Coordinates of C-alpha atoms in Angstrom, one line a residue:
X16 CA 104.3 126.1 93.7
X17 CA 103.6 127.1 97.6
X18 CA 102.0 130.2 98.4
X19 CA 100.3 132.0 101.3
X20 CA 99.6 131.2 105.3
X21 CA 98.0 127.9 106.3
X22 CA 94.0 128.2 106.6
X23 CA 93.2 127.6 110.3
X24 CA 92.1 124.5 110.1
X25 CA 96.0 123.4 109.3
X26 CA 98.1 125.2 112.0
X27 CA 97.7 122.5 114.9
X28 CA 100.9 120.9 115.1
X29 CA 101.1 117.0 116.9
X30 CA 104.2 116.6 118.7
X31 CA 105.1 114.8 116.1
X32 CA 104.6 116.7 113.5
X33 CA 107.1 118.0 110.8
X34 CA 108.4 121.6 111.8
X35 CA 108.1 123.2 108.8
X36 CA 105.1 121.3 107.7
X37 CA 102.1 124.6 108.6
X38 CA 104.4 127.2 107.2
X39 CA 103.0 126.6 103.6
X40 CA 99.8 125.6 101.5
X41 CA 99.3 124.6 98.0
X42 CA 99.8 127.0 95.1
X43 CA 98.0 127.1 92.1
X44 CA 100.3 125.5 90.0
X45 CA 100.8 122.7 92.6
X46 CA 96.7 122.2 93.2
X47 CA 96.9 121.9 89.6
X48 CA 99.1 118.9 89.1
X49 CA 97.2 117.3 91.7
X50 CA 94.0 117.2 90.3
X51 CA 93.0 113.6 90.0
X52 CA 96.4 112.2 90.6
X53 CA 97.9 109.5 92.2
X54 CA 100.4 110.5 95.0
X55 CA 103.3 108.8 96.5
X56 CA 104.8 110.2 99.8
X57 CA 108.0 108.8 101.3
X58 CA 109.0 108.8 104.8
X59 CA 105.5 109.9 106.4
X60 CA 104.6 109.1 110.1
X61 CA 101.9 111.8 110.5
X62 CA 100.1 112.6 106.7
X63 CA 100.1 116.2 106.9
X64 CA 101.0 115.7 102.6
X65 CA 98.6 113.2 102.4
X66 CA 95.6 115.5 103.2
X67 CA 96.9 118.4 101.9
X68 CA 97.3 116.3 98.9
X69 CA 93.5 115.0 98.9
X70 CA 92.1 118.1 100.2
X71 CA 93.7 119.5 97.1
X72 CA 92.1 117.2 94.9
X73 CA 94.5 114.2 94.4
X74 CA 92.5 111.0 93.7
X75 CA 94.4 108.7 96.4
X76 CA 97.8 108.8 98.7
X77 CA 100.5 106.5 98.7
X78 CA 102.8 106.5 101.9
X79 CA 105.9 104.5 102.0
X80 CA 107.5 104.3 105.5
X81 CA 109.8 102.5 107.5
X82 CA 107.5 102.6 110.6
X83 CA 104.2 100.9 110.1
X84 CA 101.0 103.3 109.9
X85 CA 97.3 101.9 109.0
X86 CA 94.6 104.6 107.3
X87 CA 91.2 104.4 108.2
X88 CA 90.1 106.3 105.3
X89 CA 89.4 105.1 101.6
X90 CA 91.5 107.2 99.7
X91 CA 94.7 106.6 101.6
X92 CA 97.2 103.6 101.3
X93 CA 100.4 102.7 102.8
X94 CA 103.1 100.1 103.4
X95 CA 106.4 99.9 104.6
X96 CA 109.4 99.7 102.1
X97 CA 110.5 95.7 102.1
X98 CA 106.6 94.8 101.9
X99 CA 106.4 97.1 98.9
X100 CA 108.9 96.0 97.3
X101 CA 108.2 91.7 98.0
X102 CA 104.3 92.8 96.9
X103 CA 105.6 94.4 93.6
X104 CA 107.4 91.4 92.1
X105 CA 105.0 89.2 93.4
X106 CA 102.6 91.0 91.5
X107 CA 104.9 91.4 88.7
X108 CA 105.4 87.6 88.6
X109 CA 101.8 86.9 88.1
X110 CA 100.7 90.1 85.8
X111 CA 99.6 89.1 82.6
X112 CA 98.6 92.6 81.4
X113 CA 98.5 93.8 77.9
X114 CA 99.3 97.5 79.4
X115 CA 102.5 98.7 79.3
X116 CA 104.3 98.9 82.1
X117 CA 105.1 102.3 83.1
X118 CA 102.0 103.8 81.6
X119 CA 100.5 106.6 83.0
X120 CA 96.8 107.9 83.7
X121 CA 94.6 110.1 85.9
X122 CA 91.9 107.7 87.9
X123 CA 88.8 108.4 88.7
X124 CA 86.9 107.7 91.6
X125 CA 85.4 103.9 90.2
X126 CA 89.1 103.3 89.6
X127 CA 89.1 104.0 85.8
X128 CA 91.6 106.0 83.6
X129 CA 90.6 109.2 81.8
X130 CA 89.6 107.0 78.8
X131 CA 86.8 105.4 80.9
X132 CA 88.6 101.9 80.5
X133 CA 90.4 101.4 84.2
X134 CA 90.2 97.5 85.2
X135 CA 89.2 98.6 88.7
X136 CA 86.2 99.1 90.3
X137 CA 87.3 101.3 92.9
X138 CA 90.2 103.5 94.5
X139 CA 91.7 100.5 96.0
X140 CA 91.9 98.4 92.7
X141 CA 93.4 101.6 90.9
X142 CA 96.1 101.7 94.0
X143 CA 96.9 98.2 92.7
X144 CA 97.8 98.7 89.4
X145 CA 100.3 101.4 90.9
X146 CA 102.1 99.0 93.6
X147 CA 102.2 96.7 90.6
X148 CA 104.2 99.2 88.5
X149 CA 101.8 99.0 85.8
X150 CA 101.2 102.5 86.5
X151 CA 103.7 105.3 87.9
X152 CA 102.4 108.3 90.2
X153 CA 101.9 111.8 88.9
X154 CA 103.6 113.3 91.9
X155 CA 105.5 112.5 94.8
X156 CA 106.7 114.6 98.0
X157 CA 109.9 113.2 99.8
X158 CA 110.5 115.5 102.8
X159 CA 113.0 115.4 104.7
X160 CA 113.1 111.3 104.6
X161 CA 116.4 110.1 101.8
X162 CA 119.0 111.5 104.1
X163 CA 118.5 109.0 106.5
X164 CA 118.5 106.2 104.3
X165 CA 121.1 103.6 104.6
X166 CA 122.2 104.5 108.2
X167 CA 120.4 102.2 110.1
X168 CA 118.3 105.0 113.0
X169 CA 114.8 103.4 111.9
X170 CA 115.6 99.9 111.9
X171 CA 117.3 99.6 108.1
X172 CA 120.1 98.2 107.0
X173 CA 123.5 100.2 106.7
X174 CA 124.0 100.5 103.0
X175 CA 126.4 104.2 102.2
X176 CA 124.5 104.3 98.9
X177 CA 120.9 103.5 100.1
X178 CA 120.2 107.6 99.6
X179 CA 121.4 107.6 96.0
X180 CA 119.5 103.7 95.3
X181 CA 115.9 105.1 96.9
X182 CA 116.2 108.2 94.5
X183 CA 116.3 105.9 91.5
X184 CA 113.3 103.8 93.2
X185 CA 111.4 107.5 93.0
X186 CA 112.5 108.2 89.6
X187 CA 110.7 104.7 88.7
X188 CA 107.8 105.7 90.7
X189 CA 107.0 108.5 88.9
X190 CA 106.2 109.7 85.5
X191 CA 108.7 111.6 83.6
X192 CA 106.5 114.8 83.3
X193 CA 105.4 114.1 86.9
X194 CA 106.7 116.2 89.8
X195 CA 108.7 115.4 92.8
X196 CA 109.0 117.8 95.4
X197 CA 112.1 117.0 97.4
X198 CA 113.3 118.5 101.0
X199 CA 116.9 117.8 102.1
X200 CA 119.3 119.6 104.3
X201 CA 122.1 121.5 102.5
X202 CA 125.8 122.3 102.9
X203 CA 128.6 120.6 103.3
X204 CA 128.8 117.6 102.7
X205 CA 129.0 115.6 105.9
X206 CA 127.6 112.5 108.2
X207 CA 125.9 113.3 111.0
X208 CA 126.1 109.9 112.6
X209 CA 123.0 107.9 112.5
X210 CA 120.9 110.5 112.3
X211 CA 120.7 112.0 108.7
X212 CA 123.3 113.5 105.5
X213 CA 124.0 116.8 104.1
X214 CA 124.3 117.2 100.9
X215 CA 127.0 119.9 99.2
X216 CA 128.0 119.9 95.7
X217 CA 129.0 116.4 95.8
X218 CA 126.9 114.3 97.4
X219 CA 124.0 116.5 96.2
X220 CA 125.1 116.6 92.4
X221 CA 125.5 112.2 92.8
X222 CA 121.4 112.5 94.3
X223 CA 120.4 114.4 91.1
X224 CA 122.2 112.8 88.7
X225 CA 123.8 116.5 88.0
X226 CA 127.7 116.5 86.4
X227 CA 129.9 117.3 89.0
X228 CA 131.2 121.4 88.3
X229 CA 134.5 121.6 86.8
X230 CA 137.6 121.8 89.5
X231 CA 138.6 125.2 89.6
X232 CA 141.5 127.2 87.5
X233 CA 144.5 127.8 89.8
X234 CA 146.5 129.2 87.0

C-alpha cells in the first residue's frame, strides 16, 4: 500500500512531527481506496495523514485527539474523544432517519452519496451524518496512538483495557470492507510506564481479536 520517497514538498519535519511520518507516500492501491472517502485519523497533533489523505483524494478528514486542534480548512474536522462521543448520542437521541445506521457511501463534494441523494449540502453536513453514526468511514489510520490509551500521559483516565475498548470504537467506525491501517510497537509484551504498550503474542492477539496460538508440546 506505501511505495516510493516522499515528493519534496513532504520532507519538512515540525518538531513535532511523527518520525517515521516522511519515510513513505501513498501507493496505488492505497490512493485508490481513498478516492472520495471519508477518513478518520486517531491520535493526530500535526495532520501529516490528513493531507496526505486529501492530497490523495479523500473527500474530508476526521481527527480524533486527546489534545484539542482546530482546522482552518474546509475539508478537515476534528474533536477530542469525550466531545465525540457526548455529540454522538446526542445526536443519536434526536435522529429520526430512515437510513440505516451503519450504512456506507462515498460523498461528494455538495455532501451527497454516490446515488446523488445525500441530505447535505456541503462537506460539513456529510461530516455530520458520520459523527452521528449514520455513516461509518471508508478508512482510518491509527499510528502510533492505542498504546497509550488508558494510562493516563495525556490527561485520560487509567482504564488497563482502554487499548482493547478504543479498537472496538474503530471497528464501529469503519466499514467492514473499509481499511484501517494501524502502527504499534511490537515485542514483548510489556508496560512502559505511562508512556505507551508493547504488544507480543498476547496482548497483540487480545487487540486483533486473533485466537491465542496453541501452548507448545513439551512431550
Amino acid at each position: 500500500l506505501l511505495d516510493n520517497p516522499p515528493p519534496s514538498q513532504y520532507t519538512h519535519q515540525s518538531e513535532h512531527a511523527h518520525p517515521h511520518a516522511t519515510s513513505h507516500v501513498v501507493g496505488k492501491g492505497l490512493r485508490e481506496m481513498l478516492q472520495g472517502a471519508a477518513v478518520v485519523v486517531v491520535g493526530s497533533v500535526v495532520p501529516w495523514y490528513e493531507v496526505l489523505a486529501l492530497e490523495n483524494g479523500a473527500n474530508f478528514t476526521f481527527t480524533l485527539e486527546y489534545n484539542r486542534v482546530q482546522y482552518d480548512h474546509p475539508q478537515m474536522f476534528a474533536d477530542i474523544p469525550s466531545s465525540y462521543w457526548a455529540n454522538r448520542r446526542h445526536l443519536n437521541s434526536q435522529n429520526d432517519t430512515h437510513t440505516h445506521a451503519g450504512a456506507s457511501a462515498h460523498i461528494d463534494a455538495d455532501g451527497n452519496n454516490e446515488d446523488g441523494k445525500g441530505e447535505g449540502t456541503s462537506r460539513r453536513g456529510a461530516h455530520m451524518r458520520y459523527i452521528s453514526g449514520e455513516m461509518q468511514f471508508d478508512v482510518g489510520f491509527s499510528i502510533s496512538s492505542i498504546e497509550h490509551a488508558g494510562l493516563g500521559r495525556y490527561g485520560d483516565a487509567l482504564d488497563p483495557h482502554a487499548d482493547l475498548a478504543a479498537m472496538r470504537e474503530l471497528e464501529r467506525l469503519i466499514r467492514d470492507d473499509g481499511l484501517l491501517i494501524l502502527a504499534l510497537p511490537v515485542g514483548v509484551d510489556m508496560i512502559i510506564w505511562n508512556s505507551d504498550r508493547v504488544y507480543g503474542p498476547n496482548r497483540l492477539n487480545m487487540l486483533l481479536k486473533v485466537p491465542p496460538p496453541p501452548p507448545p508440546d513439551r512431550s
